[in-house]
CSV table of C-alpha atoms and ligand atoms in Angstrom, one decimal:
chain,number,residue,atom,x,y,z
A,1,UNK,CA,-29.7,12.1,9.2
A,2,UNK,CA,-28.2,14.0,6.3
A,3,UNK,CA,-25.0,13.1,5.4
A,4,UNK,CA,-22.4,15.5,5.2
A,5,UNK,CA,-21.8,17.2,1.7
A,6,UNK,CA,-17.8,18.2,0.5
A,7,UNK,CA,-19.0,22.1,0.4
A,8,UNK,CA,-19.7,22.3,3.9
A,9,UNK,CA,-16.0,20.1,5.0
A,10,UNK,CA,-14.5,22.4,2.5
A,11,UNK,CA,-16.4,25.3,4.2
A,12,UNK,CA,-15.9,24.0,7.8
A,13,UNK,CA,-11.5,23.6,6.9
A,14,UNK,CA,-11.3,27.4,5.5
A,15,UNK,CA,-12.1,28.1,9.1
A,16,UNK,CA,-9.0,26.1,10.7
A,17,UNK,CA,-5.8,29.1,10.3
A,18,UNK,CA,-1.9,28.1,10.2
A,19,UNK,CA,-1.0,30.7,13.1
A,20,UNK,CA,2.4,31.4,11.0
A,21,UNK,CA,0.8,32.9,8.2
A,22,UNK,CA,-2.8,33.9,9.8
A,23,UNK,CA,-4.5,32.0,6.6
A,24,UNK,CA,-6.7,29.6,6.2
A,25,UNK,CA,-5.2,26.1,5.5
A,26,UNK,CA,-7.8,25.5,2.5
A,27,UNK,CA,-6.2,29.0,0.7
A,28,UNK,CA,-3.2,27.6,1.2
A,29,UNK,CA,-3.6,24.5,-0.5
A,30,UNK,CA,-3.1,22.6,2.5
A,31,UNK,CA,-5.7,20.4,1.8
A,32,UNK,CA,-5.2,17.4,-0.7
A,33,UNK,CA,-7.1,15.0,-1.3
A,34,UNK,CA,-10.4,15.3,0.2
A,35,UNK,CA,-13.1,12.6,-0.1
A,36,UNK,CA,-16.3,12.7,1.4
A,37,UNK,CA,-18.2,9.5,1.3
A,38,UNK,CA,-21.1,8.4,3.0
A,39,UNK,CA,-20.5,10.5,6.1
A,40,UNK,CA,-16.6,9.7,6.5
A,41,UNK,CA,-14.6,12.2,5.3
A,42,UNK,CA,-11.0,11.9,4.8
A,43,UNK,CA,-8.0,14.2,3.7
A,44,UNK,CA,-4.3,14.9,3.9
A,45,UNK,CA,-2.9,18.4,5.1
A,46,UNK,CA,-0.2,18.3,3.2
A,47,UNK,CA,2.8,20.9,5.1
A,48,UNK,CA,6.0,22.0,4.4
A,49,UNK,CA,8.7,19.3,6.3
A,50,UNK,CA,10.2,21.3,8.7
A,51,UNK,CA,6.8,22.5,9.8
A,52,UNK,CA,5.4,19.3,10.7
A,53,UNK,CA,5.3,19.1,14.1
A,54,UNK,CA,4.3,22.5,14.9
A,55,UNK,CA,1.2,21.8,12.6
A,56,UNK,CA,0.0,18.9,14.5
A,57,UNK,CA,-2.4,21.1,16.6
A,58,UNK,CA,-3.3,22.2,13.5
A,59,UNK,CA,-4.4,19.4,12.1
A,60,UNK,CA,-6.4,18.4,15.2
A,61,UNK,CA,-8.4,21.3,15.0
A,62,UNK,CA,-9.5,20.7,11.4
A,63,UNK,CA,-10.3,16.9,12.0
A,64,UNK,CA,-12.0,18.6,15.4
A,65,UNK,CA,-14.1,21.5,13.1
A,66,UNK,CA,-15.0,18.6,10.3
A,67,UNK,CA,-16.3,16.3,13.2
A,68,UNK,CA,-18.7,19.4,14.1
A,69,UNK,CA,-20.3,19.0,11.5
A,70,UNK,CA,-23.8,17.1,11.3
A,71,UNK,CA,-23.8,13.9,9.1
A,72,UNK,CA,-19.9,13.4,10.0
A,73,UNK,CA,-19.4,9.7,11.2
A,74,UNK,CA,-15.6,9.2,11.2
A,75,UNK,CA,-12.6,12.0,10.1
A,76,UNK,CA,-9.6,11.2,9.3
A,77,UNK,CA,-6.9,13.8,8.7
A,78,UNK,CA,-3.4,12.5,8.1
A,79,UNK,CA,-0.1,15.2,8.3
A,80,UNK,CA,1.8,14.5,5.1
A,81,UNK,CA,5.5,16.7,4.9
A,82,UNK,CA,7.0,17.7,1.4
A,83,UNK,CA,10.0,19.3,0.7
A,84,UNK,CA,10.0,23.1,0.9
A,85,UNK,CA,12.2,23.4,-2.7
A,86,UNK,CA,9.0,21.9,-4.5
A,87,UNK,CA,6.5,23.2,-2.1
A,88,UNK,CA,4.4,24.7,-5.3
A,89,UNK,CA,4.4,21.3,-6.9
A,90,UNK,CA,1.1,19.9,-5.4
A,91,UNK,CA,-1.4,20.6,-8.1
A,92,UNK,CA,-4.7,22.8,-6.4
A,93,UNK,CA,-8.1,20.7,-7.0
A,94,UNK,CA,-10.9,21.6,-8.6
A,95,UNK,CA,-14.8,20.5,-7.5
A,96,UNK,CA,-15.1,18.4,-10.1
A,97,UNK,CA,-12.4,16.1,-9.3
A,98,UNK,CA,-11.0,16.5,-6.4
A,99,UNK,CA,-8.7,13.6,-5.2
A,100,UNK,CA,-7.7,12.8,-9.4
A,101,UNK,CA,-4.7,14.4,-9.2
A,102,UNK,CA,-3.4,13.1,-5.8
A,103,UNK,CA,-1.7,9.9,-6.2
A,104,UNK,CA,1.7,8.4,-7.1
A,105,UNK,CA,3.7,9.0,-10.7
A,106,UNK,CA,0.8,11.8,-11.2
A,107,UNK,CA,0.4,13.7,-8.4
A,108,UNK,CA,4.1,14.6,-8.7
A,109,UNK,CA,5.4,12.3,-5.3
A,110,UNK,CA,9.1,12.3,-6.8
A,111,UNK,CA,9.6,8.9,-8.2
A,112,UNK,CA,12.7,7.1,-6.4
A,113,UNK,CA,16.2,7.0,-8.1
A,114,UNK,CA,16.6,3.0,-9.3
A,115,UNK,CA,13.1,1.7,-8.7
A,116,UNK,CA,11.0,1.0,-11.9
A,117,UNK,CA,8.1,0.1,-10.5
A,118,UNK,CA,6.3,0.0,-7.4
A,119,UNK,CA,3.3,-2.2,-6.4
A,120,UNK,CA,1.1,-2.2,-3.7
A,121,UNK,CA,-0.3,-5.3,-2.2
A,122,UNK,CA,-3.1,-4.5,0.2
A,123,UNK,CA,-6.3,-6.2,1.4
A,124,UNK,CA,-9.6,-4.6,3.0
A,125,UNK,CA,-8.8,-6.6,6.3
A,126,UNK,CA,-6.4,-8.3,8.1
A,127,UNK,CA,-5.9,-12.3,8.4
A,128,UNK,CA,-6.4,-12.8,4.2
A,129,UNK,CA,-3.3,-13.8,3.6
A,130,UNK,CA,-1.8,-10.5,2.1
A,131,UNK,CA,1.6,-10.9,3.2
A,132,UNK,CA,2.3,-14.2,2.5
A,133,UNK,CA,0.8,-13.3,-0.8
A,134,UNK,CA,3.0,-10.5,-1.3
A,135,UNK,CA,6.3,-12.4,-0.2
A,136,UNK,CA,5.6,-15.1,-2.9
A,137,UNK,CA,5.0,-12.8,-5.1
A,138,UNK,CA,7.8,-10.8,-5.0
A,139,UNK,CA,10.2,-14.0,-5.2
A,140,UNK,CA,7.9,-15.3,-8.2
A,141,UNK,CA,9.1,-12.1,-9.6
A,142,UNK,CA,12.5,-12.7,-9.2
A,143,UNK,CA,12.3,-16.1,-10.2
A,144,UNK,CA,10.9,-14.5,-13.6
A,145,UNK,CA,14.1,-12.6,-13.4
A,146,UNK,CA,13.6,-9.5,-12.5
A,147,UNK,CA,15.5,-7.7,-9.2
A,148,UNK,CA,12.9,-7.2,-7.0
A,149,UNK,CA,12.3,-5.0,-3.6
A,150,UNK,CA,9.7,-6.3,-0.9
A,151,UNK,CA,9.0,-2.9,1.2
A,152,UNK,CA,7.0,-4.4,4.3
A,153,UNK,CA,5.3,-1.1,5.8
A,154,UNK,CA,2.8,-3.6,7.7
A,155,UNK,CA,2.8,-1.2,10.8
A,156,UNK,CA,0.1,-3.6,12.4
A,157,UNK,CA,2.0,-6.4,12.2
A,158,UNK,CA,5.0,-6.9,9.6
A,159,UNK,CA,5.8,-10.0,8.9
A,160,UNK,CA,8.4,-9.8,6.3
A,161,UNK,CA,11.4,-10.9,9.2
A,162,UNK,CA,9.3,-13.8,9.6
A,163,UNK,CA,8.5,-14.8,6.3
A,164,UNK,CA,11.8,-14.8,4.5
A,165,UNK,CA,13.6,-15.2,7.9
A,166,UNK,CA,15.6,-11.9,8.4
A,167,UNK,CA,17.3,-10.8,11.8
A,168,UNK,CA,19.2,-7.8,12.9
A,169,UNK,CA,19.2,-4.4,12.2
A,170,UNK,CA,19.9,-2.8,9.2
A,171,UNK,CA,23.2,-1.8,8.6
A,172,UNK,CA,23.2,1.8,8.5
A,173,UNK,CA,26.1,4.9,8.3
A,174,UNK,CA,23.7,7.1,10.4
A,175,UNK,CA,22.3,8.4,6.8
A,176,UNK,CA,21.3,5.7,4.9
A,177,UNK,CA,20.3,2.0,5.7
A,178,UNK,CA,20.8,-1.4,4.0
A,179,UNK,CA,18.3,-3.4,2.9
A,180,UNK,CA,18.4,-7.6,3.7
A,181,UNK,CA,18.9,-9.8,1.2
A,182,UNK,CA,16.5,-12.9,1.0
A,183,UNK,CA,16.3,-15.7,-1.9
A,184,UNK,CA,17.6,-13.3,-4.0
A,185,UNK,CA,15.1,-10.3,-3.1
A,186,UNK,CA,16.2,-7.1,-1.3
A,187,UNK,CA,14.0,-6.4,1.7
A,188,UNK,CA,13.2,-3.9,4.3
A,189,UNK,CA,10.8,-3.9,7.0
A,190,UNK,CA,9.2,-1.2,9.8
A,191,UNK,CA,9.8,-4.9,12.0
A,192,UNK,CA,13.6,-4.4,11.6
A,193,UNK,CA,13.4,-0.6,12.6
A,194,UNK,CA,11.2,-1.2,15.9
A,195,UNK,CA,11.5,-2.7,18.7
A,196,UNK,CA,9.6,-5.9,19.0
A,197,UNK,CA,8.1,-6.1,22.3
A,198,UNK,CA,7.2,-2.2,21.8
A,199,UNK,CA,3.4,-1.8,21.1
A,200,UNK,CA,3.4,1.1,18.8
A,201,UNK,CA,0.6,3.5,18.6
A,202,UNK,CA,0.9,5.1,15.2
A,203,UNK,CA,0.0,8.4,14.3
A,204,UNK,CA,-0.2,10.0,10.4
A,205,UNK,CA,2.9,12.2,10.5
A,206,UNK,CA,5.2,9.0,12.2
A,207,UNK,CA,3.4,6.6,9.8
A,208,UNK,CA,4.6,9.3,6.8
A,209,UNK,CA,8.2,9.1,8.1
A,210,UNK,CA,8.2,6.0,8.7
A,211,UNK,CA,7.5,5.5,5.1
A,212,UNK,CA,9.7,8.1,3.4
A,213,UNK,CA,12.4,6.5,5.7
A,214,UNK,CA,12.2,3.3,3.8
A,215,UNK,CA,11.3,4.0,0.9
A,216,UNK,CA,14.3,6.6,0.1
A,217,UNK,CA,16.7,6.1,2.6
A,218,UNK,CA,17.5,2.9,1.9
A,219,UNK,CA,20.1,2.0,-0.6
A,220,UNK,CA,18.1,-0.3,-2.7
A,221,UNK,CA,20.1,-0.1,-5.9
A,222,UNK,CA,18.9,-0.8,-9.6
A,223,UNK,CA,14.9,-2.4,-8.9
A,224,UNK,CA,12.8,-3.8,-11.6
A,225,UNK,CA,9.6,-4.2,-9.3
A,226,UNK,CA,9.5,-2.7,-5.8
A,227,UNK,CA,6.7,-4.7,-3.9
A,228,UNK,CA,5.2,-2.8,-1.1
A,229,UNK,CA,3.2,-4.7,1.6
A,230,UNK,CA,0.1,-2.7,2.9
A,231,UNK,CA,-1.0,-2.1,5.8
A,232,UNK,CA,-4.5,-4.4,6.0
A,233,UNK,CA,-7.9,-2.0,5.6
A,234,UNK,CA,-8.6,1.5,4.4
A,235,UNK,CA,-7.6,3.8,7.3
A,236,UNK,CA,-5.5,6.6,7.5
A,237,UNK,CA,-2.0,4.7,7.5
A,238,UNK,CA,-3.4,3.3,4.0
A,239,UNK,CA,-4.2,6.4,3.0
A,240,UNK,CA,-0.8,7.8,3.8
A,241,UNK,CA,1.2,5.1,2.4
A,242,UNK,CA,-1.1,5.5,-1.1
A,243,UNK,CA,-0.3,9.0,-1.5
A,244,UNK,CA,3.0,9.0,-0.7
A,245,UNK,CA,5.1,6.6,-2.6
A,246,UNK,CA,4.9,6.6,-6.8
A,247,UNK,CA,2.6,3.7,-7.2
A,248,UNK,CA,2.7,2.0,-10.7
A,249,UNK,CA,-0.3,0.0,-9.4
A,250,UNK,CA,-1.9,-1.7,-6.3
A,251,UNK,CA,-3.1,-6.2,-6.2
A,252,UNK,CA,-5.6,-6.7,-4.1
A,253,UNK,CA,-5.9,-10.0,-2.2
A,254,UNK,CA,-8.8,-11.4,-1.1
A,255,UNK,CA,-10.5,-14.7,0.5
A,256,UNK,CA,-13.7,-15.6,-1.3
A,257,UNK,CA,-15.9,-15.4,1.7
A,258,UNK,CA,-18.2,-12.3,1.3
A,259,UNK,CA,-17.5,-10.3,4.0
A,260,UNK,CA,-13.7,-10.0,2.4
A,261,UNK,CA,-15.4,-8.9,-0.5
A,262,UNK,CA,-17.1,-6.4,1.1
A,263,UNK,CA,-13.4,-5.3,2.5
A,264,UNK,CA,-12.0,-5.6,-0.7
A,265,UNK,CA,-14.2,-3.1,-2.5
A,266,UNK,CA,-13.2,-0.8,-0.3
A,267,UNK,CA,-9.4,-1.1,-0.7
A,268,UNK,CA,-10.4,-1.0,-4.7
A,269,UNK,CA,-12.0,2.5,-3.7
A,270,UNK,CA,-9.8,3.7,-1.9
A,271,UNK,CA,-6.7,3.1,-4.4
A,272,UNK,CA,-9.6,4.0,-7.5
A,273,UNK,CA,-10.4,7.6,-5.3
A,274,UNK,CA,-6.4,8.1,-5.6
A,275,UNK,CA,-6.0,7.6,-9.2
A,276,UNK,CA,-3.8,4.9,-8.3
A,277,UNK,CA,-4.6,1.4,-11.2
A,278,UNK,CA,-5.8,-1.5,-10.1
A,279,UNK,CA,-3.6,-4.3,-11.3
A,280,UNK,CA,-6.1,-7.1,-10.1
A,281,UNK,CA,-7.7,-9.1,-7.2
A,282,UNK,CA,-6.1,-12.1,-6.2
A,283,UNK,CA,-7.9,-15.0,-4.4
A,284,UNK,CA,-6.3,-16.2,-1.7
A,285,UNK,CA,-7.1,-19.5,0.3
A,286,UNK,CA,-9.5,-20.5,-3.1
A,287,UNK,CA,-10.0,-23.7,-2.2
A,288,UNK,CA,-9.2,-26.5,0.5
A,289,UNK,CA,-6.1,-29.0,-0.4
A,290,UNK,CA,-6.4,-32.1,1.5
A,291,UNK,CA,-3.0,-32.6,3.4
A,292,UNK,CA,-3.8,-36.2,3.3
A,293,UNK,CA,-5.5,-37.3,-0.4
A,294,UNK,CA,-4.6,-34.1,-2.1
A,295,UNK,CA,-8.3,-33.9,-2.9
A,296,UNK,CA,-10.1,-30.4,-3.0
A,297,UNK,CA,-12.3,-28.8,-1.2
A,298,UNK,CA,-14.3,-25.2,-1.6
A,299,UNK,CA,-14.8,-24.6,1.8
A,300,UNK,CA,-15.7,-20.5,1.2
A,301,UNK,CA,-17.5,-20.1,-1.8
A,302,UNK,CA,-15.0,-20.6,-4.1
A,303,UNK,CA,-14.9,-18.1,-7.3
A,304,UNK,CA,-16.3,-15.3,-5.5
A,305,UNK,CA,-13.7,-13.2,-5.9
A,306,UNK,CA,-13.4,-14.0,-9.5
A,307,UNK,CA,-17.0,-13.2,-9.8
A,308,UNK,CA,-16.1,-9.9,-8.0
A,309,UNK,CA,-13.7,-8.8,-10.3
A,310,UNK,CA,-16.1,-9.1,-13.4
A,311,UNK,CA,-18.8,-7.3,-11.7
A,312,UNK,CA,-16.5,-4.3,-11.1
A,313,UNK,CA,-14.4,-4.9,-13.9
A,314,UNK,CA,-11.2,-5.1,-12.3
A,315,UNK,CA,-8.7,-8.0,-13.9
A,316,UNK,CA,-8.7,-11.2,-11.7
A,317,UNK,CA,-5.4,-12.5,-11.3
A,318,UNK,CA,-5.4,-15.7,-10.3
A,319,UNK,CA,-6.2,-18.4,-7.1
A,320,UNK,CA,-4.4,-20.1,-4.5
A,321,UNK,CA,-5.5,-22.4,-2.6
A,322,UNK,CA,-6.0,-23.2,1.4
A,323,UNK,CA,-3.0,-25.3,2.1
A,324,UNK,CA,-1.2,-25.9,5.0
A,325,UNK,CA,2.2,-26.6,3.2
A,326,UNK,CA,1.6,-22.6,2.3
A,327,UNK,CA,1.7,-22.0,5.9
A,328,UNK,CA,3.9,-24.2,7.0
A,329,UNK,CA,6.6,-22.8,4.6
A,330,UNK,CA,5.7,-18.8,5.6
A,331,UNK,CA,6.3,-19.3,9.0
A,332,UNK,CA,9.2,-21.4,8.5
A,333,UNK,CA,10.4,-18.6,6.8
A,334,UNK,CA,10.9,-20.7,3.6
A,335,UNK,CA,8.2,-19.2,1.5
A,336,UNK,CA,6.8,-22.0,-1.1
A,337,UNK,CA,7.9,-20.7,-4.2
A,338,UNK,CA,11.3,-20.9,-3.2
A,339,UNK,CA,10.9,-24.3,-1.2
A,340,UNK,CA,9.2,-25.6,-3.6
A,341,UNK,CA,9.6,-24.1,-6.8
A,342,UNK,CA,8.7,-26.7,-9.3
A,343,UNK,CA,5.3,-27.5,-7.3
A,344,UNK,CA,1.7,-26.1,-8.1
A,345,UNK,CA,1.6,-23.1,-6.1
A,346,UNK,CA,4.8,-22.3,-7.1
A,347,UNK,CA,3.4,-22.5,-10.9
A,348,UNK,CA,0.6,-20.0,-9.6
A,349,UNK,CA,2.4,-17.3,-8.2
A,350,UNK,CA,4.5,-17.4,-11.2
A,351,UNK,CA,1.8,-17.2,-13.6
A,352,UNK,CA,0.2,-13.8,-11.2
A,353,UNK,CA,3.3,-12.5,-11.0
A,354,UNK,CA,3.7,-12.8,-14.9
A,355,UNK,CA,0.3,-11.1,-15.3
A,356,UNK,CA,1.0,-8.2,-12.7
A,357,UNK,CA,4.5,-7.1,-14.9
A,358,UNK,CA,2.5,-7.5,-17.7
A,359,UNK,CA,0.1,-5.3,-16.5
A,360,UNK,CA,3.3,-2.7,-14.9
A,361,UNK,CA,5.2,-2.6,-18.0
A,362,UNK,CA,1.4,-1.6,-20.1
A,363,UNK,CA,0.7,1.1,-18.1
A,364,UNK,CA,4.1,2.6,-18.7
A,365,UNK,CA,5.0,1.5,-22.3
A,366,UNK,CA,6.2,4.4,-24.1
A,367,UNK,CA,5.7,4.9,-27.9
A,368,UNK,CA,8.9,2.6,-29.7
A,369,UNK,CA,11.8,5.0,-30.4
A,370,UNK,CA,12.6,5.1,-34.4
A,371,UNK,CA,15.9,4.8,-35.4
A,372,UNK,CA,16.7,5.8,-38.9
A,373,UNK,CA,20.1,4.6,-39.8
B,401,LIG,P1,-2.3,-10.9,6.4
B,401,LIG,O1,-1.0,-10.3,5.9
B,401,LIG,O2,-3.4,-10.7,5.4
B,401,LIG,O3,-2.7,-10.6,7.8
B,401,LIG,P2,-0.8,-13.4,6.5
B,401,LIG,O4,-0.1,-13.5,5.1
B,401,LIG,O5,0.0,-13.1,7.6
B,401,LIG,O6,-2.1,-12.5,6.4
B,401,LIG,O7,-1.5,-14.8,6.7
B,401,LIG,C1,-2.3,-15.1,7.8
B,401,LIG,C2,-2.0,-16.6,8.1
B,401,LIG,O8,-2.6,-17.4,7.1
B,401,LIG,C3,-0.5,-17.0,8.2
B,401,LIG,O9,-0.3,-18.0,9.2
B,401,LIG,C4,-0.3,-17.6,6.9
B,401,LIG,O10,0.8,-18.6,6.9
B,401,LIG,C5,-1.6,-18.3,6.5
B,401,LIG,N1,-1.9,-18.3,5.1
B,401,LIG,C6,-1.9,-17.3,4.2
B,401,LIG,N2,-2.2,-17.7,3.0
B,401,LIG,C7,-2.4,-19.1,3.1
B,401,LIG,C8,-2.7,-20.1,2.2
B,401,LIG,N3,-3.0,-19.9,0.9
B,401,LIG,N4,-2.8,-21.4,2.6
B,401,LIG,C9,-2.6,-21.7,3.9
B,401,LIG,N5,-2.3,-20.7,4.9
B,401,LIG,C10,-2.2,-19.5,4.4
């Protein structure tokens, strides 16, 4: 079967009309962000804030009229809200490059008062280790001595209360919220804003809000690095979260087994699609410490992600390896770089966090000022 083409989605969305205006929703730059791949097609409708709910139908009829469509396998339309004031602000697209312009500092998505930088840490799949990845590597940060955020927006399954122990709700004055404090970190998670027990069935526009909530609503103060944990895969929520908050760049973690790999290109794609840097790939669960004779074994073919990164030229930023003393201090909620700060692993996350700010303070390195005196 032929796979769908971006003319015909394009053609197929200046079918779907707002009802307020009685336009179409592509002439009114509704659309952002398009991408067409392989028979999935993905976009945002991108609506005024105060209009969001009444647009929802909306929105289901254009995932409905681009699932028509032969050669469609999956859609995925998520409902982002901007501020009416700079409602011209999102740039239009042109053919040639359509989702270039979408993402973070560039598209415009107002950077946030305090923060420096922000960095994604995502994973193609669930279970690789991403969030005990990006706890450690936010307190590396800090123990390099920089004031660092962690942002857990891990709707599946956030693990940041766990991980660096944190109960309660935030303290809020109805308007803003407080972050936690943690081993020096500030940290905010969508745990501490839901109810546990309360299985939550996300959709685009509660995912969005659920984003913008902590991301600006929070008073996080003066940030160096602002590390935002993903949630695992590619879908829609990914999507959002990408789009939506001024990313200086995304790490990727992966296991070396190849079906991660697999997974991981994707997340690469998907942040490469949004214009959004690559900062690296981290290995995670490299290789096998013995609890017992320290020895080491590769029990997934070790280096694969290494070899990965070469072959799609995206920095590798360093390994950690399978041990159970990681674990055992993640769910203790004594992650190992502060447990253990003079041991190995400790050494490692050090030396990726040391690469990623490297790599944050490059991409935004401004020509030096001359002072003539
Ligand atoms: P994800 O966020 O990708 O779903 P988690 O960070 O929650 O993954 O990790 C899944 C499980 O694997 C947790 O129990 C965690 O403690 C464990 N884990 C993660 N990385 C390692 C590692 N390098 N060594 C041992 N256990 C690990």
């Amino acid at each position: 079967m032929a796979r769908v083409t971006e003319d015909e989605v394009r053609n197929a969305l200046q079918g779907v009309i707002d009802p307020q205006s009685g336009k179409s929703i592509m002439d009114q730059d509704m659309v952002q962000g398009l991408v067409v791949k392989d028979g999935n097609v993905g976009f945002v409708m991108e609506v005024p804030a105060e209009r969001g709910q009444e647009l929802e139908p909306v929105r289901q009829k254009a995932e409905a009229a681009v699932k028509a469509l032969s050669g469609v396998l999956s859609v995925t339309a998520v409902m982002t809200a901007h501020k009416a004031a700079g409602a011209g602000a999102a740039p239009k697209q042109d053919g040639a490059a359509p989702q270039a312009k979408q993402a973070g500092e560039k598209a415009g998505v107002d950077n946030i008062p305090g923060i420096k930088h922000i960095v994604a840490v995502a994973s193609g799949k669930g279970g690789v280790g991403k969030s005990t990845t990006a706890v450690n590597l936010a307190l590396a940060l800090a123990g390099l001595g920089q004031k660092v955020a962690l942002l857990d927006a891990d709707i599946y399954g956030p693990s940041a209360p766990r991980l660096l122990d944190l109960k309660g709700k935030p303290e809020t004055d109805g308007k803003k919220l407080w972050p936690k404090e943690a081993y020096g970190i500030k940290a905010m998670s969508i745990g501490l804003l839901i109810e546990e027990d309360q299985p939550m069935v996300w959709r685009g526009p509660m995912v969005q809000s659920a984003l913008e909530q902590m991301l600006r609503q929070v008073e996080w103060g003066e940030i160096d690095v602002m590390i935002i944990d993903m949630p695992p895969g590619t879908g829609d929520a990914q999507l959002t979260l990408t789009q939506r908050a001024p990313l200086a760049g995304a790490v990727i973690v992966s296991t070396p087994q190849d079906l991660s790999l697999i997974d991981a290109r994707k997340g690469l794609n998907m942040f490469k699609k949004v214009d959004v840097p690559i900062l690296g790939i981290i290995e995670n669960m490299s290789y096998f410490t013995c609890p017992h004779c320290g020895g080491r074994t590769d029990v997934f073919a070790h280096g694969g992600a290494h070899a990965e990164a070469d072959s799609l030229g995206v920095p590798f930023l360093g390994e950690i390896p399978l041990d159970i003393k990681i674990r055992e201090t993640s769910d203790g909620g004594h992650p190992i770089v502060v447990s253990d700060p003079d041991g190995p692993h400790a050494a490692s996350y050090r030396s990726i966090a040391a690469a990623v700010l490297e790599r944050i303070e490059g991409t935004q390195r401004t020509a030096p000022r001359i002072v003539i005196q």
